[in-house]
């Protein structure tokens, strides 16, 4: 069924049936999003797979200037 036929049929329905179809479509979208989230949660990431992606500044462990008065 093409979208034009669907829209024509959808428009011919009473408002309560349109709302039911919209709720059903929302539930299908929600299921698809949940399935994608489950699939990405189960990915096993390998340590060191992105070398050079993050760089730590050489002064990372140095005290911040903004907190100098609290550290004296």
PDB file of N, CA and C in Angstrom, residues 3-64:
ATOM      1  N   UNK A   3       1.594   5.452   0.355  1.00  0.00           N
ATOM      2  CA  UNK A   3       1.209   6.403   1.386  1.00  0.00           C
ATOM      3  C   UNK A   3      -0.057   7.172   1.031  1.00  0.00           C
ATOM      4  N   UNK A   4      -0.306   7.397  -0.252  1.00  0.00           N
ATOM      5  CA  UNK A   4      -1.521   8.111  -0.663  1.00  0.00           C
ATOM      6  C   UNK A   4      -2.765   7.307  -0.297  1.00  0.00           C
ATOM      7  N   UNK A   5      -2.730   6.012  -0.580  1.00  0.00           N
ATOM      8  CA  UNK A   5      -3.858   5.139  -0.237  1.00  0.00           C
ATOM      9  C   UNK A   5      -4.054   5.094   1.267  1.00  0.00           C
ATOM     10  N   UNK A   6      -2.951   4.995   2.006  1.00  0.00           N
ATOM     11  CA  UNK A   6      -3.044   4.955   3.471  1.00  0.00           C
ATOM     12  C   UNK A   6      -3.679   6.237   4.002  1.00  0.00           C
ATOM     13  N   UNK A   7      -3.233   7.380   3.510  1.00  0.00           N
ATOM     14  CA  UNK A   7      -3.762   8.661   3.989  1.00  0.00           C
ATOM     15  C   UNK A   7      -5.250   8.774   3.674  1.00  0.00           C
ATOM     16  N   UNK A   8      -5.652   8.340   2.496  1.00  0.00           N
ATOM     17  CA  UNK A   8      -7.068   8.397   2.129  1.00  0.00           C
ATOM     18  C   UNK A   8      -7.902   7.528   3.065  1.00  0.00           C
ATOM     19  N   UNK A   9      -7.424   6.331   3.333  1.00  0.00           N
ATOM     20  CA  UNK A   9      -8.160   5.444   4.244  1.00  0.00           C
ATOM     21  C   UNK A   9      -8.157   6.005   5.657  1.00  0.00           C
ATOM     22  N   UNK A  10      -7.011   6.519   6.093  1.00  0.00           N
ATOM     23  CA  UNK A  10      -6.891   7.081   7.431  1.00  0.00           C
ATOM     24  C   UNK A  10      -7.857   8.256   7.605  1.00  0.00           C
ATOM     25  N   UNK A  11      -7.924   9.128   6.613  1.00  0.00           N
ATOM     26  CA  UNK A  11      -8.803  10.294   6.684  1.00  0.00           C
ATOM     27  C   UNK A  11     -10.277   9.920   6.737  1.00  0.00           C
ATOM     28  N   UNK A  12     -10.630   8.747   6.211  1.00  0.00           N
ATOM     29  CA  UNK A  12     -12.040   8.338   6.200  1.00  0.00           C
ATOM     30  C   UNK A  12     -12.494   7.741   7.541  1.00  0.00           C
ATOM     31  N   UNK A  13     -11.559   7.505   8.450  1.00  0.00           N
ATOM     32  CA  UNK A  13     -11.898   6.891   9.739  1.00  0.00           C
ATOM     33  C   UNK A  13     -12.410   7.919  10.741  1.00  0.00           C
ATOM     34  N   UNK A  14     -13.226   7.438  11.716  1.00  0.00           N
ATOM     35  CA  UNK A  14     -13.642   8.324  12.801  1.00  0.00           C
ATOM     36  C   UNK A  14     -12.432   8.686  13.687  1.00  0.00           C
ATOM     37  N   UNK A  15     -12.536   9.783  14.403  1.00  0.00           N
ATOM     38  CA  UNK A  15     -11.433  10.314  15.197  1.00  0.00           C
ATOM     39  C   UNK A  15     -10.882   9.305  16.209  1.00  0.00           C
ATOM     40  N   UNK A  16     -11.757   8.528  16.849  1.00  0.00           N
ATOM     41  CA  UNK A  16     -11.293   7.567  17.859  1.00  0.00           C
ATOM     42  C   UNK A  16     -10.425   6.469  17.224  1.00  0.00           C
ATOM     43  N   UNK A  17     -10.757   6.053  16.003  1.00  0.00           N
ATOM     44  CA  UNK A  17      -9.942   5.048  15.313  1.00  0.00           C
ATOM     45  C   UNK A  17      -8.603   5.645  14.864  1.00  0.00           C
ATOM     46  N   UNK A  18      -8.616   6.918  14.443  1.00  0.00           N
ATOM     47  CA  UNK A  18      -7.362   7.584  14.079  1.00  0.00           C
ATOM     48  C   UNK A  18      -6.423   7.620  15.279  1.00  0.00           C
ATOM     49  N   UNK A  19      -6.983   7.949  16.446  1.00  0.00           N
ATOM     50  CA  UNK A  19      -6.167   7.986  17.660  1.00  0.00           C
ATOM     51  C   UNK A  19      -5.596   6.618  18.002  1.00  0.00           C
ATOM     52  N   UNK A  20      -6.392   5.564  17.776  1.00  0.00           N
ATOM     53  CA  UNK A  20      -5.912   4.207  18.043  1.00  0.00           C
ATOM     54  C   UNK A  20      -4.758   3.846  17.110  1.00  0.00           C
ATOM     55  N   UNK A  21      -4.863   4.238  15.859  1.00  0.00           N
ATOM     56  CA  UNK A  21      -3.790   3.961  14.895  1.00  0.00           C
ATOM     57  C   UNK A  21      -2.522   4.721  15.279  1.00  0.00           C
ATOM     58  N   UNK A  22      -2.684   5.964  15.691  1.00  0.00           N
ATOM     59  CA  UNK A  22      -1.520   6.761  16.102  1.00  0.00           C
ATOM     60  C   UNK A  22      -0.849   6.142  17.324  1.00  0.00           C
ATOM     61  N   UNK A  23      -1.653   5.696  18.301  1.00  0.00           N
ATOM     62  CA  UNK A  23      -1.072   5.039  19.489  1.00  0.00           C
ATOM     63  C   UNK A  23      -0.333   3.765  19.091  1.00  0.00           C
ATOM     64  N   UNK A  24      -0.912   3.001  18.170  1.00  0.00           N
ATOM     65  CA  UNK A  24      -0.265   1.771  17.710  1.00  0.00           C
ATOM     66  C   UNK A  24       1.053   2.079  17.007  1.00  0.00           C
ATOM     67  N   UNK A  25       1.054   3.091  16.144  1.00  0.00           N
ATOM     68  CA  UNK A  25       2.290   3.482  15.458  1.00  0.00           C
ATOM     69  C   UNK A  25       3.339   3.929  16.456  1.00  0.00           C
ATOM     70  N   UNK A  26       2.933   4.682  17.481  1.00  0.00           N
ATOM     71  CA  UNK A  26       3.878   5.111  18.522  1.00  0.00           C
ATOM     72  C   UNK A  26       4.474   3.916  19.256  1.00  0.00           C
ATOM     73  N   UNK A  27       3.642   2.894  19.519  1.00  0.00           N
ATOM     74  CA  UNK A  27       4.159   1.709  20.214  1.00  0.00           C
ATOM     75  C   UNK A  27       5.154   0.949  19.331  1.00  0.00           C
ATOM     76  N   UNK A  28       4.913   0.902  18.026  1.00  0.00           N
ATOM     77  CA  UNK A  28       5.865   0.250  17.119  1.00  0.00           C
ATOM     78  C   UNK A  28       7.189   1.008  17.083  1.00  0.00           C
ATOM     79  N   UNK A  29       7.112   2.321  17.045  1.00  0.00           N
ATOM     80  CA  UNK A  29       8.335   3.133  17.052  1.00  0.00           C
ATOM     81  C   UNK A  29       9.092   2.919  18.351  1.00  0.00           C
ATOM     82  N   UNK A  30       8.370   2.889  19.463  1.00  0.00           N
ATOM     83  CA  UNK A  30       8.997   2.687  20.772  1.00  0.00           C
ATOM     84  C   UNK A  30       9.698   1.324  20.836  1.00  0.00           C
ATOM     85  N   UNK A  31       9.056   0.292  20.309  1.00  0.00           N
ATOM     86  CA  UNK A  31       9.672  -1.040  20.286  1.00  0.00           C
ATOM     87  C   UNK A  31      10.950  -1.044  19.462  1.00  0.00           C
ATOM     88  N   UNK A  32      10.926  -0.354  18.328  1.00  0.00           N
ATOM     89  CA  UNK A  32      12.108  -0.306  17.461  1.00  0.00           C
ATOM     90  C   UNK A  32      13.251   0.421  18.158  1.00  0.00           C
ATOM     91  N   UNK A  33      12.954   1.509  18.842  1.00  0.00           N
ATOM     92  CA  UNK A  33      13.979   2.258  19.572  1.00  0.00           C
ATOM     93  C   UNK A  33      14.542   1.403  20.697  1.00  0.00           C
ATOM     94  N   UNK A  34      13.662   0.711  21.447  1.00  0.00           N
ATOM     95  CA  UNK A  34      14.120  -0.153  22.529  1.00  0.00           C
ATOM     96  C   UNK A  34      14.999  -1.277  22.004  1.00  0.00           C
ATOM     97  N   UNK A  35      14.633  -1.869  20.870  1.00  0.00           N
ATOM     98  CA  UNK A  35      15.420  -2.962  20.292  1.00  0.00           C
ATOM     99  C   UNK A  35      16.803  -2.456  19.906  1.00  0.00           C
ATOM    100  N   UNK A  36      16.859  -1.274  19.302  1.00  0.00           N
ATOM    101  CA  UNK A  36      18.156  -0.701  18.920  1.00  0.00           C
ATOM    102  C   UNK A  36      19.004  -0.423  20.166  1.00  0.00           C
ATOM    103  N   UNK A  37      18.383   0.079  21.220  1.00  0.00           N
ATOM    104  CA  UNK A  37      19.120   0.349  22.463  1.00  0.00           C
ATOM    105  C   UNK A  37      19.658  -0.947  23.051  1.00  0.00           C
ATOM    106  N   UNK A  38      18.873  -2.012  23.019  1.00  0.00           N
ATOM    107  CA  UNK A  38      19.336  -3.308  23.533  1.00  0.00           C
ATOM    108  C   UNK A  38      20.519  -3.826  22.724  1.00  0.00           C
ATOM    109  N   UNK A  39      20.452  -3.657  21.404  1.00  0.00           N
ATOM    110  CA  UNK A  39      21.544  -4.133  20.557  1.00  0.00           C
ATOM    111  C   UNK A  39      22.836  -3.372  20.838  1.00  0.00           C
ATOM    112  N   UNK A  40      22.743  -2.071  21.033  1.00  0.00           N
ATOM    113  CA  UNK A  40      23.953  -1.288  21.283  1.00  0.00           C
ATOM    114  C   UNK A  40      24.485  -1.519  22.689  1.00  0.00           C
ATOM    115  N   UNK A  41      23.619  -1.892  23.629  1.00  0.00           N
ATOM    116  CA  UNK A  41      24.066  -2.176  24.992  1.00  0.00           C
ATOM    117  C   UNK A  41      24.898  -3.452  25.052  1.00  0.00           C
ATOM    118  N   UNK A  42      24.652  -4.379  24.155  1.00  0.00           N
ATOM    119  CA  UNK A  42      25.329  -5.672  24.195  1.00  0.00           C
ATOM    120  C   UNK A  42      26.640  -5.691  23.424  1.00  0.00           C
ATOM    121  N   UNK A  43      27.054  -4.554  22.897  1.00  0.00           N
ATOM    122  CA  UNK A  43      28.316  -4.501  22.164  1.00  0.00           C
ATOM    123  C   UNK A  43      29.470  -4.583  23.166  1.00  0.00           C
ATOM    124  N   UNK A  44      30.394  -5.474  22.898  1.00  0.00           N
ATOM    125  CA  UNK A  44      31.579  -5.600  23.739  1.00  0.00           C
ATOM    126  C   UNK A  44      32.653  -4.712  23.135  1.00  0.00           C
ATOM    127  N   UNK A  45      33.071  -3.732  23.915  1.00  0.00           N
ATOM    128  CA  UNK A  45      34.078  -2.808  23.422  1.00  0.00           C
ATOM    129  C   UNK A  45      35.461  -3.300  23.813  1.00  0.00           C
ATOM    130  N   UNK A  46      36.371  -3.223  22.865  1.00  0.00           N
ATOM    131  CA  UNK A  46      37.731  -3.684  23.088  1.00  0.00           C
ATOM    132  C   UNK A  46      38.575  -2.529  23.603  1.00  0.00           C
ATOM    133  N   UNK A  47      39.274  -2.749  24.695  1.00  0.00           N
ATOM    134  CA  UNK A  47      40.126  -1.736  25.285  1.00  0.00           C
ATOM    135  C   UNK A  47      41.213  -1.338  24.291  1.00  0.00           C
ATOM    136  N   UNK A  48      41.400  -0.034  24.135  1.00  0.00           N
ATOM    137  CA  UNK A  48      42.441   0.463  23.246  1.00  0.00           C
ATOM    138  C   UNK A  48      42.042   0.488  21.786  1.00  0.00           C
ATOM    139  N   UNK A  49      40.749   0.417  21.500  1.00  0.00           N
ATOM    140  CA  UNK A  49      40.319   0.357  20.103  1.00  0.00           C
ATOM    141  C   UNK A  49      40.320   1.723  19.408  1.00  0.00           C
ATOM    142  N   UNK A  50      40.442   2.801  20.176  1.00  0.00           N
ATOM    143  CA  UNK A  50      40.473   4.150  19.597  1.00  0.00           C
ATOM    144  C   UNK A  50      41.717   4.917  20.053  1.00  0.00           C
ATOM    145  N   UNK A  51      42.904   4.416  19.747  1.00  0.00           N
ATOM    146  CA  UNK A  51      44.095   5.130  20.204  1.00  0.00           C
ATOM    147  C   UNK A  51      44.179   6.512  19.559  1.00  0.00           C
ATOM    148  N   UNK A  52      44.538   7.499  20.381  1.00  0.00           N
ATOM    149  CA  UNK A  52      44.658   8.852  19.888  1.00  0.00           C
ATOM    150  C   UNK A  52      43.349   9.614  19.847  1.00  0.00           C
ATOM    151  N   UNK A  53      42.249   8.982  20.202  1.00  0.00           N
ATOM    152  CA  UNK A  53      40.947   9.647  20.172  1.00  0.00           C
ATOM    153  C   UNK A  53      40.866  10.699  21.271  1.00  0.00           C
ATOM    154  N   UNK A  54      41.373  10.363  22.444  1.00  0.00           N
ATOM    155  CA  UNK A  54      41.417  11.292  23.569  1.00  0.00           C
ATOM    156  C   UNK A  54      42.857  11.625  23.867  1.00  0.00           C
ATOM    157  N   UNK A  55      43.083  12.869  24.233  1.00  0.00           N
ATOM    158  CA  UNK A  55      44.415  13.273  24.660  1.00  0.00           C
ATOM    159  C   UNK A  55      44.283  14.009  25.978  1.00  0.00           C
ATOM    160  N   UNK A  56      45.115  13.630  26.936  1.00  0.00           N
ATOM    161  CA  UNK A  56      45.113  14.261  28.245  1.00  0.00           C
ATOM    162  C   UNK A  56      46.205  15.318  28.256  1.00  0.00           C
ATOM    163  N   UNK A  57      45.831  16.507  28.707  1.00  0.00           N
ATOM    164  CA  UNK A  57      46.789  17.606  28.747  1.00  0.00           C
ATOM    165  C   UNK A  57      47.931  17.276  29.706  1.00  0.00           C
ATOM    166  N   UNK A  58      49.116  17.803  29.421  1.00  0.00           N
ATOM    167  CA  UNK A  58      50.282  17.508  30.248  1.00  0.00           C
ATOM    168  C   UNK A  58      50.122  18.059  31.667  1.00  0.00           C
ATOM    169  N   UNK A  59      49.321  19.109  31.841  1.00  0.00           N
ATOM    170  CA  UNK A  59      49.115  19.680  33.179  1.00  0.00           C
ATOM    171  C   UNK A  59      47.789  19.215  33.797  1.00  0.00           C
ATOM    172  N   UNK A  60      47.331  18.057  33.408  1.00  0.00           N
ATOM    173  CA  UNK A  60      46.047  17.539  33.868  1.00  0.00           C
ATOM    174  C   UNK A  60      45.962  17.466  35.389  1.00  0.00           C
ATOM    175  N   UNK A  61      47.003  17.015  36.055  1.00  0.00           N
ATOM    176  CA  UNK A  61      46.983  16.828  37.502  1.00  0.00           C
ATOM    177  C   UNK A  61      47.369  18.089  38.274  1.00  0.00           C
ATOM    178  N   UNK A  62      47.701  19.146  37.598  1.00  0.00           N
ATOM    179  CA  UNK A  62      48.077  20.388  38.275  1.00  0.00           C
ATOM    180  C   UNK A  62      46.836  21.062  38.859  1.00  0.00           C
ATOM    181  N   UNK A  63      47.017  21.752  40.008  1.00  0.00           N
ATOM    182  CA  UNK A  63      45.876  22.457  40.604  1.00  0.00           C
ATOM    183  C   UNK A  63      45.365  23.566  39.673  1.00  0.00           C
ATOM    184  N   UNK A  64      44.082  23.781  39.704  1.00  0.00           N
ATOM    185  CA  UNK A  64      43.483  24.823  38.883  1.00  0.00           C
ATOM    186  C   UNK A  64      43.671  26.188  39.548  1.00  0.00           C
TER     187      UNK A  64
END
